[in-house]
Short mmCIF file of C-alpha atoms and ligand atoms in Angstrom, two decimals:
data_model
loop_
_atom_site.label_atom_id
_atom_site.label_comp_id
_atom_site.label_asym_id
_atom_site.label_seq_id
_atom_site.Cartn_x
_atom_site.Cartn_y
_atom_site.Cartn_z
CA MET D 1 0.00 0.00 0.00
CA LYS D 2 1.29 3.44 -0.90
CA LYS D 3 2.11 5.92 1.81
CA PHE D 4 -0.58 8.24 0.43
CA SER D 5 -3.46 5.75 0.77
CA LEU D 6 -2.17 4.65 4.14
CA LEU D 7 -2.55 8.21 5.33
CA LEU D 8 -6.07 8.40 3.91
CA LEU D 9 -6.93 5.11 5.58
CA ALA D 10 -5.59 6.37 8.89
CA GLN D 11 -7.66 9.53 8.50
CA TRP D 12 -10.78 7.55 7.67
CA LEU D 13 -10.21 5.18 10.58
CA SER D 14 -9.82 7.99 13.08
CA THR D 15 -12.97 9.72 11.79
CA ALA D 16 -14.90 6.43 11.89
CA LEU D 17 -13.67 5.66 15.39
CA LEU D 18 -14.54 9.13 16.61
CA ALA D 19 -18.02 8.80 15.15
CA GLN D 20 -18.53 5.52 16.98
CA THR D 21 -17.17 6.62 20.32
CA PRO D 22 -20.07 7.77 22.51
CA HIS D 23 -19.82 11.23 24.03
CA THR D 24 -18.08 11.01 27.33
CA HIS D 25 -20.84 10.87 29.94
CA LEU D 26 -19.69 13.09 32.75
CA PRO D 27 -20.76 11.73 36.10
CA ASP D 28 -23.82 13.87 36.75
CA ARG D 29 -25.98 12.70 39.60
CA SER D 30 -29.19 14.33 38.43
CA ILE D 31 -31.72 11.68 37.40
CA ASP D 32 -32.78 12.64 33.90
CA PHE D 33 -35.40 11.19 31.53
CA PRO D 34 -37.15 13.04 28.71
CA ASP D 35 -40.81 14.06 28.77
CA VAL D 36 -43.26 11.97 26.73
CA PRO D 37 -46.00 13.28 24.41
CA GLY D 38 -48.71 14.92 26.55
CA TYR D 39 -46.93 14.48 29.89
CA LEU D 40 -43.99 15.69 31.91
CA THR D 41 -41.74 12.91 33.19
CA LEU D 42 -41.37 13.67 36.89
CA THR D 43 -38.86 11.80 39.05
CA ALA D 44 -40.10 10.77 42.48
CA ASP D 45 -38.97 8.94 45.59
CA LEU D 46 -42.17 8.17 47.51
CA HIS D 47 -40.78 6.23 50.47
CA GLN D 48 -38.22 7.72 52.88
CA HIS D 49 -37.45 7.77 56.61
CA THR D 50 -35.84 10.17 59.07
CA VAL D 51 -35.15 10.21 62.83
CA PHE D 52 -38.87 10.87 63.24
CA SER D 53 -39.32 7.10 62.86
CA ASP D 54 -36.40 4.68 62.34
CA GLY D 55 -34.24 6.73 59.93
CA GLU D 56 -30.80 8.10 60.77
CA VAL D 57 -31.02 11.69 59.52
CA TRP D 58 -32.89 14.89 60.22
CA PRO D 59 -35.71 15.52 57.71
CA THR D 60 -33.93 18.43 55.97
CA ILE D 61 -31.30 15.98 54.69
CA ARG D 62 -34.00 14.22 52.62
CA VAL D 63 -34.74 17.52 50.87
CA ALA D 64 -31.03 18.21 50.26
CA GLU D 65 -30.52 14.73 48.77
CA ALA D 66 -33.57 15.09 46.53
CA LEU D 67 -32.33 18.44 45.22
CA ARG D 68 -28.91 16.95 44.48
CA ASP D 69 -30.60 14.17 42.49
CA SER D 70 -32.82 16.76 40.71
CA LEU D 71 -35.93 14.92 41.88
CA ASP D 72 -39.28 16.60 41.28
CA VAL D 73 -41.24 14.90 44.05
CA ILE D 74 -40.63 13.22 47.42
CA ALA D 75 -43.02 11.79 49.98
CA VAL D 76 -42.50 11.79 53.74
CA THR D 77 -43.44 8.34 55.00
CA GLU D 78 -42.44 7.83 58.63
CA HIS D 79 -43.58 4.66 60.34
CA LEU D 80 -46.65 5.30 62.46
CA GLU D 81 -46.16 2.31 64.75
CA TYR D 82 -42.40 1.70 64.77
CA LEU D 83 -40.59 4.49 66.62
CA PRO D 84 -37.24 3.28 68.00
CA HIS D 85 -35.99 6.85 68.73
CA ARG D 86 -39.03 7.73 70.81
CA ASP D 87 -37.06 8.00 74.07
CA ASP D 88 -34.79 10.62 72.47
CA ILE D 89 -37.27 12.33 70.17
CA PRO D 90 -40.76 12.66 71.62
CA LEU D 91 -43.35 12.57 68.88
CA PRO D 92 -46.59 14.29 69.83
CA ASP D 93 -47.30 14.97 66.14
CA HIS D 94 -46.75 12.39 63.39
CA ASN D 95 -46.90 15.16 60.77
CA ARG D 96 -43.78 16.87 62.13
CA ALA D 97 -41.23 15.44 59.64
CA TYR D 98 -43.48 16.51 56.76
CA HIS D 99 -43.72 20.07 58.06
CA ILE D 100 -39.93 20.33 58.38
CA GLU D 101 -39.34 18.98 54.86
CA LYS D 102 -42.07 21.12 53.34
CA GLU D 103 -40.61 24.25 54.89
CA ARG D 104 -37.06 23.41 53.72
CA ALA D 105 -38.27 22.64 50.18
CA GLU D 106 -40.05 25.98 49.83
CA LYS D 107 -39.00 27.92 46.69
CA THR D 108 -36.79 25.03 45.50
CA GLY D 109 -39.34 23.58 43.07
CA LEU D 110 -39.31 20.24 44.92
CA LEU D 111 -42.81 18.93 45.66
CA VAL D 112 -43.24 17.31 49.09
CA ILE D 113 -46.14 14.92 49.69
CA PRO D 114 -47.38 14.27 53.23
CA GLY D 115 -47.59 10.56 54.01
CA SER D 116 -47.22 7.80 56.58
CA GLU D 117 -46.11 4.18 56.61
CA ILE D 118 -48.80 1.96 58.12
CA THR D 119 -46.53 -0.61 59.74
CA ARG D 120 -48.16 -3.95 60.54
CA SER D 121 -47.23 -7.61 60.54
CA MET D 122 -48.10 -9.65 57.47
CA PRO D 123 -50.82 -9.55 56.31
CA PRO D 124 -51.05 -6.79 55.25
CA GLY D 125 -47.43 -5.90 56.11
CA HIS D 126 -46.43 -2.29 55.44
CA ALA D 127 -48.19 0.24 53.25
CA ASN D 128 -47.59 3.90 52.48
CA ALA D 129 -50.52 6.26 52.53
CA ILE D 130 -49.57 9.49 50.75
CA PHE D 131 -51.53 12.70 50.13
CA ILE D 132 -52.95 12.37 53.63
CA THR D 133 -54.18 15.35 55.65
CA ASP D 134 -53.37 14.14 59.19
CA ALA D 135 -51.04 11.24 60.01
CA ASN D 136 -52.12 11.17 63.67
CA LYS D 137 -55.63 10.03 62.76
CA ILE D 138 -54.27 7.05 60.80
CA LYS D 139 -52.66 5.59 63.93
CA THR D 140 -55.46 3.22 64.93
CA ASP D 141 -55.73 -0.08 66.80
CA LYS D 142 -57.42 -2.08 64.07
CA VAL D 143 -55.48 -2.29 60.83
CA MET D 144 -58.56 -1.92 58.60
CA ASP D 145 -59.44 1.31 60.40
CA ALA D 146 -56.06 2.77 59.44
CA PHE D 147 -56.71 2.09 55.75
CA LYS D 148 -60.27 3.35 56.08
CA GLU D 149 -59.07 6.61 57.60
CA ALA D 150 -56.36 7.04 54.93
CA HIS D 151 -58.99 6.48 52.27
CA ALA D 152 -61.29 9.03 53.93
CA GLN D 153 -58.41 11.54 53.76
CA GLY D 154 -58.17 10.97 49.99
CA ALA D 155 -54.88 9.07 50.19
CA PHE D 156 -53.10 7.16 47.46
CA VAL D 157 -52.00 3.92 49.16
CA PHE D 158 -49.39 1.43 48.01
CA TRP D 159 -48.21 -1.91 49.41
CA ASN D 160 -44.58 -1.66 50.51
CA HIS D 161 -41.88 -4.27 49.87
CA PRO D 162 -44.26 -7.26 49.41
CA ASN D 163 -41.10 -9.32 48.80
CA TRP D 164 -39.38 -8.32 52.08
CA THR D 165 -37.75 -11.45 53.51
CA ALA D 166 -38.36 -10.27 57.10
CA GLN D 167 -42.08 -10.73 56.42
CA LYS D 168 -41.97 -13.21 53.52
CA ARG D 169 -39.10 -15.62 54.05
CA ASP D 170 -39.10 -16.89 50.45
CA GLY D 171 -39.03 -13.36 48.98
CA ILE D 172 -42.00 -14.25 46.75
CA ALA D 173 -44.68 -11.57 46.85
CA SER D 174 -48.18 -13.02 47.00
CA LEU D 175 -51.58 -11.52 47.42
CA THR D 176 -53.46 -12.51 50.60
CA LYS D 177 -57.20 -12.30 51.28
CA MET D 178 -56.61 -9.12 53.22
CA HIS D 179 -54.82 -7.49 50.27
CA ARG D 180 -57.64 -8.60 48.01
CA LYS D 181 -60.07 -6.92 50.38
CA LEU D 182 -58.00 -3.71 50.53
CA ILE D 183 -57.89 -3.53 46.73
CA ASP D 184 -61.59 -4.34 46.31
CA LYS D 185 -62.59 -1.68 48.83
CA GLY D 186 -60.49 0.88 46.96
CA TYR D 187 -58.15 1.24 49.94
CA MET D 188 -54.98 0.25 48.02
CA GLN D 189 -54.02 1.44 44.56
CA GLY D 190 -50.32 0.67 44.13
CA ILE D 191 -47.52 -1.77 44.88
CA GLU D 192 -43.76 -1.50 45.24
CA VAL D 193 -42.19 -3.56 42.50
CA VAL D 194 -38.82 -2.14 43.51
CA ASN D 195 -37.85 -1.39 47.12
CA ASP D 196 -34.29 -0.25 47.87
CA LYS D 197 -32.05 -2.87 46.23
CA THR D 198 -34.70 -5.48 45.50
CA TYR D 199 -36.95 -6.08 42.48
CA SER D 200 -39.93 -8.41 42.54
CA GLU D 201 -41.23 -9.97 39.31
CA GLU D 202 -44.12 -11.41 41.33
CA ALA D 203 -45.04 -7.90 42.52
CA LEU D 204 -44.99 -6.70 38.91
CA GLN D 205 -47.38 -9.50 37.98
CA ILE D 206 -49.63 -8.61 40.96
CA ALA D 207 -49.67 -4.99 39.72
CA LEU D 208 -50.66 -6.06 36.20
CA ASP D 209 -53.28 -8.56 37.38
CA ASN D 210 -54.93 -6.15 39.84
CA ASN D 211 -54.64 -2.82 38.05
CA LEU D 212 -52.23 -1.44 40.65
CA THR D 213 -49.82 1.43 40.05
CA ILE D 214 -46.20 0.29 39.63
CA ILE D 215 -43.97 1.95 42.23
CA GLY D 216 -40.21 1.90 42.93
CA THR D 217 -38.72 3.58 45.99
CA SER D 218 -35.50 3.85 47.99
CA ASP D 219 -37.10 3.35 51.45
CA ILE D 220 -33.95 5.17 52.56
CA HIS D 221 -33.03 5.15 56.25
CA GLY D 222 -29.37 6.21 56.06
CA LEU D 223 -27.83 8.38 53.34
CA ILE D 224 -28.66 8.10 49.62
CA ASP D 225 -25.00 8.74 48.73
CA TRP D 226 -23.73 5.81 50.76
CA GLU D 227 -26.57 3.39 50.08
CA TYR D 228 -26.36 3.79 46.29
CA GLN D 229 -22.66 4.67 45.81
CA VAL D 230 -23.65 7.89 44.06
CA ALA D 231 -20.02 9.06 43.75
CA ARG D 232 -19.36 5.93 41.69
CA GLY D 233 -22.27 6.58 39.32
CA GLY D 234 -25.02 4.80 41.26
CA HIS D 235 -28.52 6.15 41.74
CA ARG D 236 -31.51 5.49 43.98
CA PRO D 237 -34.53 3.72 42.53
CA VAL D 238 -37.19 6.23 41.48
CA THR D 239 -40.74 6.21 40.22
CA LEU D 240 -41.09 8.13 36.96
CA ILE D 241 -44.50 9.81 37.07
CA PHE D 242 -46.07 10.96 33.79
CA ALA D 243 -48.00 14.02 34.92
CA LYS D 244 -49.95 16.71 33.06
CA GLU D 245 -48.01 19.40 34.94
CA LYS D 246 -45.62 19.74 37.85
CA SER D 247 -48.02 20.06 40.77
CA LEU D 248 -49.17 17.90 43.68
CA GLU D 249 -52.64 17.57 42.13
CA ALA D 250 -51.20 16.40 38.80
CA VAL D 251 -48.90 13.90 40.54
CA LYS D 252 -51.84 12.47 42.46
CA GLU D 253 -53.94 12.23 39.30
CA ALA D 254 -51.12 10.42 37.47
CA LEU D 255 -50.60 7.95 40.34
CA PHE D 256 -54.30 7.05 40.47
CA ALA D 257 -54.27 6.74 36.66
CA ARG D 258 -51.28 4.32 36.88
CA ARG D 259 -49.05 6.48 34.66
CA THR D 260 -45.70 5.45 36.13
CA ALA D 261 -42.51 3.55 35.39
CA VAL D 262 -39.65 2.56 37.66
CA TRP D 263 -35.97 3.30 37.09
CA PHE D 264 -33.92 0.71 39.02
CA ASN D 265 -30.18 0.05 38.49
CA ASN D 266 -30.09 0.05 34.67
CA THR D 267 -33.62 -1.29 34.21
CA LEU D 268 -36.86 0.47 33.29
CA ILE D 269 -40.00 -1.29 34.51
CA GLY D 270 -43.55 -0.33 33.58
CA ARG D 271 -46.69 -0.98 31.63
CA GLU D 272 -46.17 -1.06 27.87
CA GLU D 273 -48.42 1.98 27.35
CA MET D 274 -46.05 4.09 29.46
CA LEU D 275 -42.72 2.44 28.64
CA LEU D 276 -43.06 2.63 24.85
CA PRO D 277 -43.56 6.42 24.78
CA LEU D 278 -40.64 6.77 27.20
CA LEU D 279 -38.40 4.60 25.01
CA LYS D 280 -39.41 6.54 21.90
CA ALA D 281 -38.72 9.85 23.64
CA SER D 282 -35.38 8.53 24.89
CA ILE D 283 -33.98 6.95 21.71
CA SER D 284 -34.13 8.65 18.32
CA ILE D 285 -32.28 8.61 15.03
CA GLU D 286 -29.94 11.61 14.94
CA ARG D 287 -28.95 11.12 11.27
CA THR D 288 -28.40 8.52 8.57
CA ASN D 289 -26.01 8.48 5.65
CA TRP D 290 -24.00 6.08 3.54
CA LEU D 291 -20.64 5.19 5.00
CA GLU D 292 -17.72 6.74 3.16
CA ASP D 293 -14.50 4.81 2.81
CA PHE D 294 -11.27 5.80 1.09
CA ARG D 295 -12.78 4.83 -2.28
CA GLY D 296 -15.93 6.90 -1.78
CA THR D 297 -19.54 6.09 -0.90
CA THR D 298 -20.30 2.51 0.17
CA GLU D 299 -23.56 0.57 0.40
CA VAL D 300 -23.21 0.34 4.17
CA ALA D 301 -25.55 2.68 6.03
CA GLU D 302 -24.40 4.74 8.96
CA VAL D 303 -27.27 5.15 11.46
CA VAL D 304 -26.55 7.43 14.40
CA LEU D 305 -28.83 6.72 17.37
CA ARG D 306 -29.29 9.36 20.04
CA ASN D 307 -30.01 8.48 23.67
CA ASP D 308 -31.45 11.35 25.72
CA SER D 309 -31.88 9.38 28.93
CA ASP D 310 -29.90 8.10 31.93
CA ALA D 311 -30.37 4.48 30.84
CA ALA D 312 -27.60 2.57 29.06
CA PHE D 313 -29.91 0.84 26.60
CA LEU D 314 -29.17 -2.74 25.67
CA LEU D 315 -30.71 -3.39 22.25
CA TYR D 316 -31.03 -6.83 20.68
CA ASN D 317 -31.31 -6.90 16.90
CA LYS D 318 -34.66 -8.37 15.80
CA SER D 319 -34.34 -7.71 12.07
CA PRO D 320 -32.62 -10.00 9.54
CA LEU D 321 -30.13 -7.17 8.85
CA THR D 322 -26.55 -7.63 9.91
CA PHE D 323 -24.22 -4.93 11.13
CA HIS D 324 -20.73 -3.91 10.09
CA ALA D 325 -19.30 -3.24 13.56
CA HIS D 326 -21.67 -4.86 16.08
CA ASP D 327 -23.01 -8.32 16.68
CA ASP D 328 -26.73 -8.57 17.52
CA VAL D 329 -26.42 -6.61 20.78
CA VAL D 330 -25.93 -2.86 20.71
CA MET D 331 -25.38 -0.71 23.79
CA LEU D 332 -26.49 2.94 23.76
CA GLU D 333 -24.58 4.83 26.44
CA PRO D 334 -26.61 7.39 28.46
CA HIS D 335 -26.91 10.89 26.93
CA SER D 336 -24.78 10.07 23.91
CA LEU D 337 -24.68 9.16 20.23
CA THR D 338 -24.02 5.63 18.99
CA THR D 339 -23.30 4.77 15.37
CA ILE D 340 -24.56 1.49 13.95
CA LEU D 341 -23.26 0.40 10.55
CA VAL D 342 -26.08 -1.44 8.77
CA LYS D 343 -25.76 -3.64 5.66
CA PRO D 344 -29.13 -3.51 3.87
CA GLY D 345 -27.63 -5.12 0.74
CA SER D 346 -26.71 -3.88 -2.74
CA GLY D 347 -29.15 -1.36 -4.21
CA VAL D 348 -31.37 -1.26 -1.10
CA ASN D 349 -31.93 2.23 0.30
CA ALA D 350 -34.81 1.63 2.73
CA PHE D 351 -34.96 -0.80 5.63
CA THR D 352 -36.45 -1.39 9.07
CA LEU D 353 -34.26 -1.29 12.15
CA ALA D 354 -35.93 -3.35 14.88
CA PHE D 355 -34.68 -4.08 18.37
CA THR D 356 -35.84 -5.63 21.61
CA VAL D 357 -34.95 -3.36 24.53
CA LEU D 358 -33.42 -5.90 26.91
CA ASN D 359 -33.16 -3.56 29.90
CA ALA D 360 -36.83 -2.55 29.78
CA VAL D 361 -39.50 -4.79 31.31
CA THR D 362 -43.26 -4.59 30.68
CA ALA D 363 -44.17 -7.89 32.38
CA PRO D 364 -42.15 -10.78 33.79
CA ASN D 365 -39.90 -12.14 31.01
CA THR D 366 -41.27 -9.56 28.58
CA HIS D 367 -39.21 -6.85 26.93
CA PRO D 368 -40.64 -4.21 24.60
CA ASP D 369 -39.62 -3.75 20.96
CA ILE D 370 -38.70 -0.54 19.25
CA SER D 371 -38.26 0.01 15.49
CA TRP D 372 -37.60 2.67 12.87
CA GLN D 373 -38.12 2.88 9.11
CA VAL D 374 -34.90 4.16 7.62
CA GLN D 375 -34.77 5.77 4.15
CA LEU D 376 -31.51 6.94 2.60
ZN1 ZN S 401 -41.66 -0.87 55.57
ZN1 ZN S 402 -40.22 2.17 55.03
#
């Protein structure tokens, strides 16, 4: 090979490599997903503790952490019945943590929802009642009365950690008669499919079978930074709420309407009707063109995919097309561009790119598909 063409080849290689290298994703702790058509995508952590029940921090820390993570919404959910710090912190008012957090969050844009964790043995185990008006009234002797009172206050109630091994030794979430009754009476509308570092496929199935809202929370007691190794790129689990606007009323409406998804580790979990719009808003085609090599235009298509979300998408090729630089799995790094070289065949200038999104889950063992018609 002549020196001249070697130089050209080197130039082409460096350009090609640059094009395929994703933008460097600077470690940014804000949790960031795009809005979907018709709705804002709000990030929420609806289950947190402070020293006002069995947590280890003062309530203002929860607000500071949420602001660092750019959350839109948090709920204050102290245990009503489990108060290990009671000898040190007298608790005449179970709404106190909420009032402290609400005051600290003022003028920050962070929405704070008043709530309580109804803390009972199984069944029904633990449940969060949020959008309540007075936590004190929910502290009752009979468990059904607590749910009845929460319902009377207009609460949105979700079943916490149904897979918690302290209450369910096998870790398999299952609906009891009492849960059935709570759902039928309209006293329970949601379920935690993700709690802290656990994910329950059985809980997801219970949500789908019983029309419950899919929820994921941190249930943080210590510090978010330590629990989720935030400095090393980790993040807390959050519920993504698809709301008509950023307000408490709109969040409540969206929760009752089941418009949520959960962001957990690198997995998105939700009903297909919410996950598909989120995937489409997150992944788009930035541009397409024919690949140029040192001899000119080839019949290999360069498709640049854009990822506007925090997820590192894992795509599995569903089409019969083969690629020039990937096998059948393509990773889209968060907030970056990824080039796929597609071989549609000689003389073909239109094709369908189709993938299964392996790190999105719409039901146990079910991953959604995403596709694009490409025309060059
Ligand atoms: Zn709990
Ligand atoms: Zn809890």
